[in-house]
Amino acid sequence: MPLTESAVAARLRAAGCVFAEDEARLILETAATPSDVPGMVERRAAGLPLEHVLGWAEFCGLRVAVDPGVFVPRRRTEFLVRRAAALDLPGRPVVVDLCCGSGALGAALASHLEEYELHAADVEPAAVRCARRNLAPLGGHVHEGDLFEPLPDALRGRIDVLLANVPYVPAGEIALMPVEARVHEPRVALDGGADGLAVLRRVTAGASGWLAPGGRLLFETSERQVPDAVAAVERGGLRADVAFSDEFHATVIVGAKSV
């Protein structure tokens, strides 16, 4: 007999899921057949992120495919996309989603643009495969490798928007993260080094050479990291602006290359 929504919710609630009713509804709506439901419920009850159970995450109104082992896009990062979408961009901007994970940021920004050239890159093979599923239908190109290294050389000096959702959790604080993240997401997508800014410093050091005149680098950070993050942007030759969102509990820094 198929599991009812109330039965699924009860099992999830017993496992500690705070939003058990909502999750139960999503599992039942997503399951290909009723026979898939029990396995999905047990995987969720065992601690697998809901998005990995469903195979997708909602981000900026889009349903983005998210495979097991791939970083789950956070709702707070929608603020970064909003800031990017509000920029005064050329008619066919070149957009790069660096440390792309599922490619959610690139896909979300593309949904705001009529025309674009879209690229993404990640060092994790699982993320690259997932991002290709999300971005190939949009005409995007996904490259596997470390930061700028795999990008086509033809992009140098041409990027109008560089989205860099770099890891910024200090290495010593990863053990304090929810189990869903620290166990089921790749450490490379979380670990920002001793102070959380090691990867960011590498990005800011190289960004200017890839940005077009007037191009922008956008990334997320924590409030306490703002002074050091701004300093890294400025050392990279970019002008830094900081934006805060109470709605998303997010902090975004925009580094602009001079025209």
PDB file of C-alpha atoms in Angstrom:
ATOM      1  CA  MET A   1       0.000   0.000   0.000  1.00  0.00           C
ATOM      2  CA  PRO A   2       1.459   3.429  -0.960  1.00  0.00           C
ATOM      3  CA  LEU A   3       2.651   5.641   1.863  1.00  0.00           C
ATOM      4  CA  THR A   4       0.394   8.582   2.635  1.00  0.00           C
ATOM      5  CA  GLU A   5       1.665  12.107   3.099  1.00  0.00           C
ATOM      6  CA  SER A   6       0.884  11.979   6.818  1.00  0.00           C
ATOM      7  CA  ALA A   7       2.793   8.706   7.205  1.00  0.00           C
ATOM      8  CA  VAL A   8       5.813  10.108   5.371  1.00  0.00           C
ATOM      9  CA  ALA A   9       5.695  13.273   7.477  1.00  0.00           C
ATOM     10  CA  ALA A  10       5.526  11.248  10.684  1.00  0.00           C
ATOM     11  CA  ARG A  11       8.616   9.230   9.706  1.00  0.00           C
ATOM     12  CA  LEU A  12      10.544  12.385   8.802  1.00  0.00           C
ATOM     13  CA  ARG A  13       9.462  14.169  11.957  1.00  0.00           C
ATOM     14  CA  ALA A  14      10.647  11.227  14.051  1.00  0.00           C
ATOM     15  CA  ALA A  15      14.031  11.517  12.299  1.00  0.00           C
ATOM     16  CA  GLY A  16      14.288  15.182  13.324  1.00  0.00           C
ATOM     17  CA  CYS A  17      13.254  16.911  10.096  1.00  0.00           C
ATOM     18  CA  VAL A  18      11.917  20.324  11.128  1.00  0.00           C
ATOM     19  CA  PHE A  19       9.837  20.862   7.994  1.00  0.00           C
ATOM     20  CA  ALA A  20       8.556  17.296   7.789  1.00  0.00           C
ATOM     21  CA  GLU A  21       5.194  18.122   6.196  1.00  0.00           C
ATOM     22  CA  ASP A  22       6.725  20.212   3.427  1.00  0.00           C
ATOM     23  CA  GLU A  23       9.400  17.601   2.766  1.00  0.00           C
ATOM     24  CA  ALA A  24       6.831  14.812   2.667  1.00  0.00           C
ATOM     25  CA  ARG A  25       4.845  16.675   0.026  1.00  0.00           C
ATOM     26  CA  LEU A  26       7.945  17.266  -2.102  1.00  0.00           C
ATOM     27  CA  ILE A  27       9.035  13.633  -1.884  1.00  0.00           C
ATOM     28  CA  LEU A  28       5.602  12.394  -2.946  1.00  0.00           C
ATOM     29  CA  GLU A  29       5.437  14.911  -5.787  1.00  0.00           C
ATOM     30  CA  THR A  30       8.930  14.050  -7.036  1.00  0.00           C
ATOM     31  CA  ALA A  31       8.879  10.252  -6.761  1.00  0.00           C
ATOM     32  CA  ALA A  32       8.640   8.630 -10.189  1.00  0.00           C
ATOM     33  CA  THR A  33       6.483   5.822  -8.801  1.00  0.00           C
ATOM     34  CA  PRO A  34       4.892   5.072  -5.402  1.00  0.00           C
ATOM     35  CA  SER A  35       7.425   2.265  -4.949  1.00  0.00           C
ATOM     36  CA  ASP A  36      10.240   4.844  -4.937  1.00  0.00           C
ATOM     37  CA  VAL A  37       8.826   6.692  -1.936  1.00  0.00           C
ATOM     38  CA  PRO A  38       9.967   4.392   0.915  1.00  0.00           C
ATOM     39  CA  GLY A  39      13.600   4.482  -0.239  1.00  0.00           C
ATOM     40  CA  MET A  40      13.527   8.262  -0.606  1.00  0.00           C
ATOM     41  CA  VAL A  41      12.042   8.639   2.853  1.00  0.00           C
ATOM     42  CA  GLU A  42      14.657   6.403   4.437  1.00  0.00           C
ATOM     43  CA  ARG A  43      17.519   8.219   2.711  1.00  0.00           C
ATOM     44  CA  ARG A  44      16.189  11.516   4.009  1.00  0.00           C
ATOM     45  CA  ALA A  45      15.649  10.093   7.496  1.00  0.00           C
ATOM     46  CA  ALA A  46      19.249   8.860   7.443  1.00  0.00           C
ATOM     47  CA  GLY A  47      20.472  12.425   6.945  1.00  0.00           C
ATOM     48  CA  LEU A  48      20.895  12.788   3.189  1.00  0.00           C
ATOM     49  CA  PRO A  49      20.131  16.392   2.157  1.00  0.00           C
ATOM     50  CA  LEU A  50      16.580  16.737   0.866  1.00  0.00           C
ATOM     51  CA  GLU A  51      17.888  18.117  -2.423  1.00  0.00           C
ATOM     52  CA  HIS A  52      20.006  15.011  -2.976  1.00  0.00           C
ATOM     53  CA  VAL A  53      16.979  12.827  -2.243  1.00  0.00           C
ATOM     54  CA  LEU A  54      14.799  14.774  -4.675  1.00  0.00           C
ATOM     55  CA  GLY A  55      17.516  15.246  -7.268  1.00  0.00           C
ATOM     56  CA  TRP A  56      16.864  18.968  -7.512  1.00  0.00           C
ATOM     57  CA  ALA A  57      16.909  22.238  -5.564  1.00  0.00           C
ATOM     58  CA  GLU A  58      14.762  25.318  -5.964  1.00  0.00           C
ATOM     59  CA  PHE A  59      16.958  28.343  -6.614  1.00  0.00           C
ATOM     60  CA  CYS A  60      15.796  31.757  -7.831  1.00  0.00           C
ATOM     61  CA  GLY A  61      12.533  30.190  -8.952  1.00  0.00           C
ATOM     62  CA  LEU A  62      14.298  27.511 -11.000  1.00  0.00           C
ATOM     63  CA  ARG A  63      14.408  23.771 -10.429  1.00  0.00           C
ATOM     64  CA  VAL A  64      18.142  23.011 -10.570  1.00  0.00           C
ATOM     65  CA  ALA A  65      19.387  19.420 -10.794  1.00  0.00           C
ATOM     66  CA  VAL A  66      21.586  18.508  -7.812  1.00  0.00           C
ATOM     67  CA  ASP A  67      23.292  15.123  -7.775  1.00  0.00           C
ATOM     68  CA  PRO A  68      24.572  13.310  -4.662  1.00  0.00           C
ATOM     69  CA  GLY A  69      27.975  14.626  -3.644  1.00  0.00           C
ATOM     70  CA  VAL A  70      27.355  18.029  -5.239  1.00  0.00           C
ATOM     71  CA  PHE A  71      27.126  21.278  -3.259  1.00  0.00           C
ATOM     72  CA  VAL A  72      23.514  22.322  -2.664  1.00  0.00           C
ATOM     73  CA  PRO A  73      22.844  25.967  -3.640  1.00  0.00           C
ATOM     74  CA  ARG A  74      21.787  28.033  -0.632  1.00  0.00           C
ATOM     75  CA  ARG A  75      18.822  30.363  -0.639  1.00  0.00           C
ATOM     76  CA  ARG A  76      21.000  33.210   0.704  1.00  0.00           C
ATOM     77  CA  THR A  77      23.041  33.074  -2.493  1.00  0.00           C
ATOM     78  CA  GLU A  78      19.993  34.281  -4.414  1.00  0.00           C
ATOM     79  CA  PHE A  79      21.037  37.722  -3.164  1.00  0.00           C
ATOM     80  CA  LEU A  80      24.282  37.423  -5.134  1.00  0.00           C
ATOM     81  CA  VAL A  81      22.320  36.632  -8.301  1.00  0.00           C
ATOM     82  CA  ARG A  82      20.021  39.595  -7.674  1.00  0.00           C
ATOM     83  CA  ARG A  83      23.020  41.902  -7.396  1.00  0.00           C
ATOM     84  CA  ALA A  84      24.436  40.529 -10.635  1.00  0.00           C
ATOM     85  CA  ALA A  85      21.114  40.848 -12.452  1.00  0.00           C
ATOM     86  CA  ALA A  86      20.867  44.493 -11.378  1.00  0.00           C
ATOM     87  CA  LEU A  87      24.170  45.425 -13.043  1.00  0.00           C
ATOM     88  CA  ASP A  88      24.253  47.581 -16.163  1.00  0.00           C
ATOM     89  CA  LEU A  89      25.494  44.985 -18.630  1.00  0.00           C
ATOM     90  CA  PRO A  90      26.270  45.007 -22.350  1.00  0.00           C
ATOM     91  CA  GLY A  91      23.786  43.497 -24.793  1.00  0.00           C
ATOM     92  CA  ARG A  92      25.402  40.060 -24.838  1.00  0.00           C
ATOM     93  CA  PRO A  93      27.450  39.800 -21.660  1.00  0.00           C
ATOM     94  CA  VAL A  94      30.075  37.134 -21.067  1.00  0.00           C
ATOM     95  CA  VAL A  95      29.172  35.381 -17.809  1.00  0.00           C
ATOM     96  CA  VAL A  96      31.399  32.937 -15.917  1.00  0.00           C
ATOM     97  CA  ASP A  97      30.240  30.875 -12.936  1.00  0.00           C
ATOM     98  CA  LEU A  98      33.438  29.929 -11.075  1.00  0.00           C
ATOM     99  CA  CYS A  99      33.371  27.208  -8.389  1.00  0.00           C
ATOM    100  CA  CYS A 100      30.044  26.488 -10.054  1.00  0.00           C
ATOM    101  CA  GLY A 101      28.878  23.355  -8.239  1.00  0.00           C
ATOM    102  CA  SER A 102      25.554  22.522  -9.887  1.00  0.00           C
ATOM    103  CA  GLY A 103      25.759  25.626 -12.086  1.00  0.00           C
ATOM    104  CA  ALA A 104      22.828  27.176 -10.244  1.00  0.00           C
ATOM    105  CA  LEU A 105      24.210  30.738 -10.236  1.00  0.00           C
ATOM    106  CA  GLY A 106      24.969  30.743 -13.939  1.00  0.00           C
ATOM    107  CA  ALA A 107      21.567  29.290 -14.775  1.00  0.00           C
ATOM    108  CA  ALA A 108      19.770  31.791 -12.550  1.00  0.00           C
ATOM    109  CA  LEU A 109      21.561  34.817 -13.990  1.00  0.00           C
ATOM    110  CA  ALA A 110      21.002  33.559 -17.541  1.00  0.00           C
ATOM    111  CA  SER A 111      17.270  33.484 -16.813  1.00  0.00           C
ATOM    112  CA  HIS A 112      17.431  37.292 -16.398  1.00  0.00           C
ATOM    113  CA  LEU A 113      19.246  37.876 -19.692  1.00  0.00           C
ATOM    114  CA  GLU A 114      17.988  37.782 -23.274  1.00  0.00           C
ATOM    115  CA  GLU A 115      21.407  36.998 -24.751  1.00  0.00           C
ATOM    116  CA  TYR A 116      24.658  35.904 -23.150  1.00  0.00           C
ATOM    117  CA  GLU A 117      27.782  33.814 -23.465  1.00  0.00           C
ATOM    118  CA  LEU A 118      27.886  31.474 -20.482  1.00  0.00           C
ATOM    119  CA  HIS A 119      30.793  29.475 -19.074  1.00  0.00           C
ATOM    120  CA  ALA A 120      31.261  27.656 -15.766  1.00  0.00           C
ATOM    121  CA  ALA A 121      34.083  25.778 -14.065  1.00  0.00           C
ATOM    122  CA  ASP A 122      34.613  23.513 -11.078  1.00  0.00           C
ATOM    123  CA  VAL A 123      37.388  21.247  -9.846  1.00  0.00           C
ATOM    124  CA  GLU A 124      34.983  18.475  -8.782  1.00  0.00           C
ATOM    125  CA  PRO A 125      34.117  15.980 -11.569  1.00  0.00           C
ATOM    126  CA  ALA A 126      30.690  15.265 -10.032  1.00  0.00           C
ATOM    127  CA  ALA A 127      29.903  18.986 -10.001  1.00  0.00           C
ATOM    128  CA  VAL A 128      31.019  19.377 -13.606  1.00  0.00           C
ATOM    129  CA  ARG A 129      28.729  16.543 -14.726  1.00  0.00           C
ATOM    130  CA  CYS A 130      25.813  18.049 -12.821  1.00  0.00           C
ATOM    131  CA  ALA A 131      26.475  21.571 -14.096  1.00  0.00           C
ATOM    132  CA  ARG A 132      26.544  20.316 -17.671  1.00  0.00           C
ATOM    133  CA  ARG A 133      23.068  18.859 -17.198  1.00  0.00           C
ATOM    134  CA  ASN A 134      21.829  22.250 -16.013  1.00  0.00           C
ATOM    135  CA  LEU A 135      23.729  24.558 -18.350  1.00  0.00           C
ATOM    136  CA  ALA A 136      23.987  22.672 -21.647  1.00  0.00           C
ATOM    137  CA  PRO A 137      20.282  23.334 -22.445  1.00  0.00           C
ATOM    138  CA  LEU A 138      21.047  27.043 -21.949  1.00  0.00           C
ATOM    139  CA  GLY A 139      23.993  26.959 -24.339  1.00  0.00           C
ATOM    140  CA  GLY A 140      26.490  27.064 -21.478  1.00  0.00           C
ATOM    141  CA  HIS A 141      29.951  25.506 -21.505  1.00  0.00           C
ATOM    142  CA  VAL A 142      31.268  23.790 -18.361  1.00  0.00           C
ATOM    143  CA  HIS A 143      34.998  23.245 -17.825  1.00  0.00           C
ATOM    144  CA  GLU A 144      36.712  20.952 -15.322  1.00  0.00           C
ATOM    145  CA  GLY A 145      39.707  22.257 -13.414  1.00  0.00           C
ATOM    146  CA  ASP A 146      41.007  24.574 -10.712  1.00  0.00           C
ATOM    147  CA  LEU A 147      39.549  28.101 -10.793  1.00  0.00           C
ATOM    148  CA  PHE A 148      40.647  29.963 -13.958  1.00  0.00           C
ATOM    149  CA  GLU A 149      42.941  27.203 -15.229  1.00  0.00           C
ATOM    150  CA  PRO A 150      40.394  25.347 -17.402  1.00  0.00           C
ATOM    151  CA  LEU A 151      38.776  28.454 -18.931  1.00  0.00           C
ATOM    152  CA  PRO A 152      39.382  29.066 -22.641  1.00  0.00           C
ATOM    153  CA  ASP A 153      42.157  31.572 -23.147  1.00  0.00           C
ATOM    154  CA  ALA A 154      39.829  33.500 -25.458  1.00  0.00           C
ATOM    155  CA  LEU A 155      37.915  34.663 -22.363  1.00  0.00           C
ATOM    156  CA  ARG A 156      40.845  36.686 -21.028  1.00  0.00           C
ATOM    157  CA  GLY A 157      39.862  40.334 -20.795  1.00  0.00           C
ATOM    158  CA  ARG A 158      36.290  39.598 -21.937  1.00  0.00           C
ATOM    159  CA  ILE A 159      34.333  38.511 -18.845  1.00  0.00           C
ATOM    160  CA  ASP A 160      31.596  40.985 -17.896  1.00  0.00           C
ATOM    161  CA  VAL A 161      30.249  39.097 -14.867  1.00  0.00           C
ATOM    162  CA  LEU A 162      32.389  36.711 -12.832  1.00  0.00           C
ATOM    163  CA  LEU A 163      30.268  34.868 -10.268  1.00  0.00           C
ATOM    164  CA  ALA A 164      32.567  33.179  -7.762  1.00  0.00           C
ATOM    165  CA  ASN A 165      30.736  31.260  -5.065  1.00  0.00           C
ATOM    166  CA  VAL A 166      34.008  30.350  -3.392  1.00  0.00           C
ATOM    167  CA  PRO A 167      34.144  28.310  -0.172  1.00  0.00           C
ATOM    168  CA  TYR A 168      34.532  30.653   2.795  1.00  0.00           C
ATOM    169  CA  VAL A 169      34.085  28.503   5.890  1.00  0.00           C
ATOM    170  CA  PRO A 170      37.290  28.471   7.999  1.00  0.00           C
ATOM    171  CA  ALA A 171      38.718  24.955   8.047  1.00  0.00           C
ATOM    172  CA  GLY A 172      38.462  24.758  11.827  1.00  0.00           C
ATOM    173  CA  GLU A 173      34.727  25.476  11.750  1.00  0.00           C
ATOM    174  CA  ILE A 174      33.661  22.804   9.275  1.00  0.00           C
ATOM    175  CA  ALA A 175      33.118  20.349  12.127  1.00  0.00           C
ATOM    176  CA  LEU A 176      30.471  22.755  13.458  1.00  0.00           C
ATOM    177  CA  MET A 177      28.444  22.700  10.238  1.00  0.00           C
ATOM    178  CA  PRO A 178      25.215  20.674   9.933  1.00  0.00           C
ATOM    179  CA  VAL A 179      25.765  16.995   9.157  1.00  0.00           C
ATOM    180  CA  GLU A 180      23.984  17.418   5.815  1.00  0.00           C
ATOM    181  CA  ALA A 181      26.753  19.721   4.624  1.00  0.00           C
ATOM    182  CA  ARG A 182      29.913  18.349   6.219  1.00  0.00           C
ATOM    183  CA  VAL A 183      29.126  14.703   5.454  1.00  0.00           C
ATOM    184  CA  HIS A 184      27.298  14.851   2.132  1.00  0.00           C
ATOM    185  CA  GLU A 185      28.867  17.816   0.331  1.00  0.00           C
ATOM    186  CA  PRO A 186      32.461  17.866  -0.975  1.00  0.00           C
ATOM    187  CA  ARG A 187      34.922  19.458   1.453  1.00  0.00           C
ATOM    188  CA  VAL A 188      36.484  21.411  -1.402  1.00  0.00           C
ATOM    189  CA  ALA A 189      33.175  23.279  -1.733  1.00  0.00           C
ATOM    190  CA  LEU A 190      33.183  24.248   1.949  1.00  0.00           C
ATOM    191  CA  ASP A 191      36.780  24.658   3.132  1.00  0.00           C
ATOM    192  CA  GLY A 192      38.111  28.189   2.753  1.00  0.00           C
ATOM    193  CA  GLY A 193      41.391  27.532   4.558  1.00  0.00           C
ATOM    194  CA  ALA A 194      42.556  28.823   7.917  1.00  0.00           C
ATOM    195  CA  ASP A 195      40.568  32.078   7.834  1.00  0.00           C
ATOM    196  CA  GLY A 196      38.045  31.107   5.165  1.00  0.00           C
ATOM    197  CA  LEU A 197      39.544  33.374   2.503  1.00  0.00           C
ATOM    198  CA  ALA A 198      42.315  31.252   0.967  1.00  0.00           C
ATOM    199  CA  VAL A 199      40.387  30.431  -2.229  1.00  0.00           C
ATOM    200  CA  LEU A 200      39.008  33.951  -2.484  1.00  0.00           C
ATOM    201  CA  ARG A 201      42.519  35.430  -2.434  1.00  0.00           C
ATOM    202  CA  ARG A 202      43.466  33.234  -5.378  1.00  0.00           C
ATOM    203  CA  VAL A 203      40.381  34.412  -7.269  1.00  0.00           C
ATOM    204  CA  THR A 204      40.931  38.097  -6.572  1.00  0.00           C
ATOM    205  CA  ALA A 205      44.609  37.809  -7.538  1.00  0.00           C
ATOM    206  CA  GLY A 206      43.676  36.560 -10.998  1.00  0.00           C
ATOM    207  CA  ALA A 207      40.299  38.159 -11.697  1.00  0.00           C
ATOM    208  CA  SER A 208      41.489  41.440 -13.207  1.00  0.00           C
ATOM    209  CA  GLY A 209      43.249  39.703 -16.074  1.00  0.00           C
ATOM    210  CA  TRP A 210      40.053  37.902 -17.047  1.00  0.00           C
ATOM    211  CA  LEU A 211      37.554  40.726 -16.569  1.00  0.00           C
ATOM    212  CA  ALA A 212      36.578  43.053 -19.376  1.00  0.00           C
ATOM    213  CA  PRO A 213      36.951  46.804 -18.748  1.00  0.00           C
ATOM    214  CA  GLY A 214      34.104  47.618 -16.360  1.00  0.00           C
ATOM    215  CA  GLY A 215      33.607  43.921 -15.598  1.00  0.00           C
ATOM    216  CA  ARG A 216      32.587  42.776 -12.114  1.00  0.00           C
ATOM    217  CA  LEU A 217      33.535  39.990  -9.764  1.00  0.00           C
ATOM    218  CA  LEU A 218      30.783  39.009  -7.300  1.00  0.00           C
ATOM    219  CA  PHE A 219      31.173  36.706  -4.323  1.00  0.00           C
ATOM    220  CA  GLU A 220      29.550  35.934  -0.995  1.00  0.00           C
ATOM    221  CA  THR A 221      31.271  36.159   2.370  1.00  0.00           C
ATOM    222  CA  SER A 222      30.456  36.541   6.054  1.00  0.00           C
ATOM    223  CA  GLU A 223      30.167  39.919   7.763  1.00  0.00           C
ATOM    224  CA  ARG A 224      33.222  39.294   9.931  1.00  0.00           C
ATOM    225  CA  GLN A 225      35.316  38.540   6.842  1.00  0.00           C
ATOM    226  CA  VAL A 226      34.388  41.755   5.027  1.00  0.00           C
ATOM    227  CA  PRO A 227      37.492  43.849   5.916  1.00  0.00           C
ATOM    228  CA  ASP A 228      39.919  41.132   4.804  1.00  0.00           C
ATOM    229  CA  ALA A 229      37.835  40.275   1.739  1.00  0.00           C
ATOM    230  CA  VAL A 230      37.703  43.921   0.665  1.00  0.00           C
ATOM    231  CA  ALA A 231      41.465  44.170   1.117  1.00  0.00           C
ATOM    232  CA  ALA A 232      41.925  41.125  -1.132  1.00  0.00           C
ATOM    233  CA  VAL A 233      39.735  42.697  -3.821  1.00  0.00           C
ATOM    234  CA  GLU A 234      41.650  45.951  -3.693  1.00  0.00           C
ATOM    235  CA  ARG A 235      45.015  44.179  -3.842  1.00  0.00           C
ATOM    236  CA  GLY A 236      43.746  42.571  -7.017  1.00  0.00           C
ATOM    237  CA  GLY A 237      43.293  46.013  -8.573  1.00  0.00           C
ATOM    238  CA  LEU A 238      39.498  46.135  -8.311  1.00  0.00           C
ATOM    239  CA  ARG A 239      37.198  48.629  -6.586  1.00  0.00           C
ATOM    240  CA  ALA A 240      35.173  46.957  -3.843  1.00  0.00           C
ATOM    241  CA  ASP A 241      31.552  47.612  -2.889  1.00  0.00           C
ATOM    242  CA  VAL A 242      29.779  45.738  -0.091  1.00  0.00           C
ATOM    243  CA  ALA A 243      26.072  44.919  -0.006  1.00  0.00           C
ATOM    244  CA  PHE A 244      24.100  43.421   2.897  1.00  0.00           C
ATOM    245  CA  SER A 245      20.672  41.783   2.832  1.00  0.00           C
ATOM    246  CA  ASP A 246      18.555  41.336   5.944  1.00  0.00           C
ATOM    247  CA  GLU A 247      16.041  39.347   3.887  1.00  0.00           C
ATOM    248  CA  PHE A 248      18.603  36.746   2.806  1.00  0.00           C
ATOM    249  CA  HIS A 249      21.011  37.141   5.757  1.00  0.00           C
ATOM    250  CA  ALA A 250      23.723  37.498   3.141  1.00  0.00           C
ATOM    251  CA  THR A 251      26.760  39.641   2.418  1.00  0.00           C
ATOM    252  CA  VAL A 252      27.980  40.137  -1.145  1.00  0.00           C
ATOM    253  CA  ILE A 253      31.069  41.983  -2.316  1.00  0.00           C
ATOM    254  CA  VAL A 254      31.328  43.335  -5.843  1.00  0.00           C
ATOM    255  CA  GLY A 255      34.772  44.018  -7.260  1.00  0.00           C
ATOM    256  CA  ALA A 256      34.739  46.284 -10.309  1.00  0.00           C
ATOM    257  CA  LYS A 257      37.496  46.646 -12.888  1.00  0.00           C
ATOM    258  CA  SER A 258      38.081  50.170 -14.101  1.00  0.00           C
ATOM    259  CA  VAL A 259      36.810  51.057 -17.565  1.00  0.00           C
TER     260      VAL A 259
END
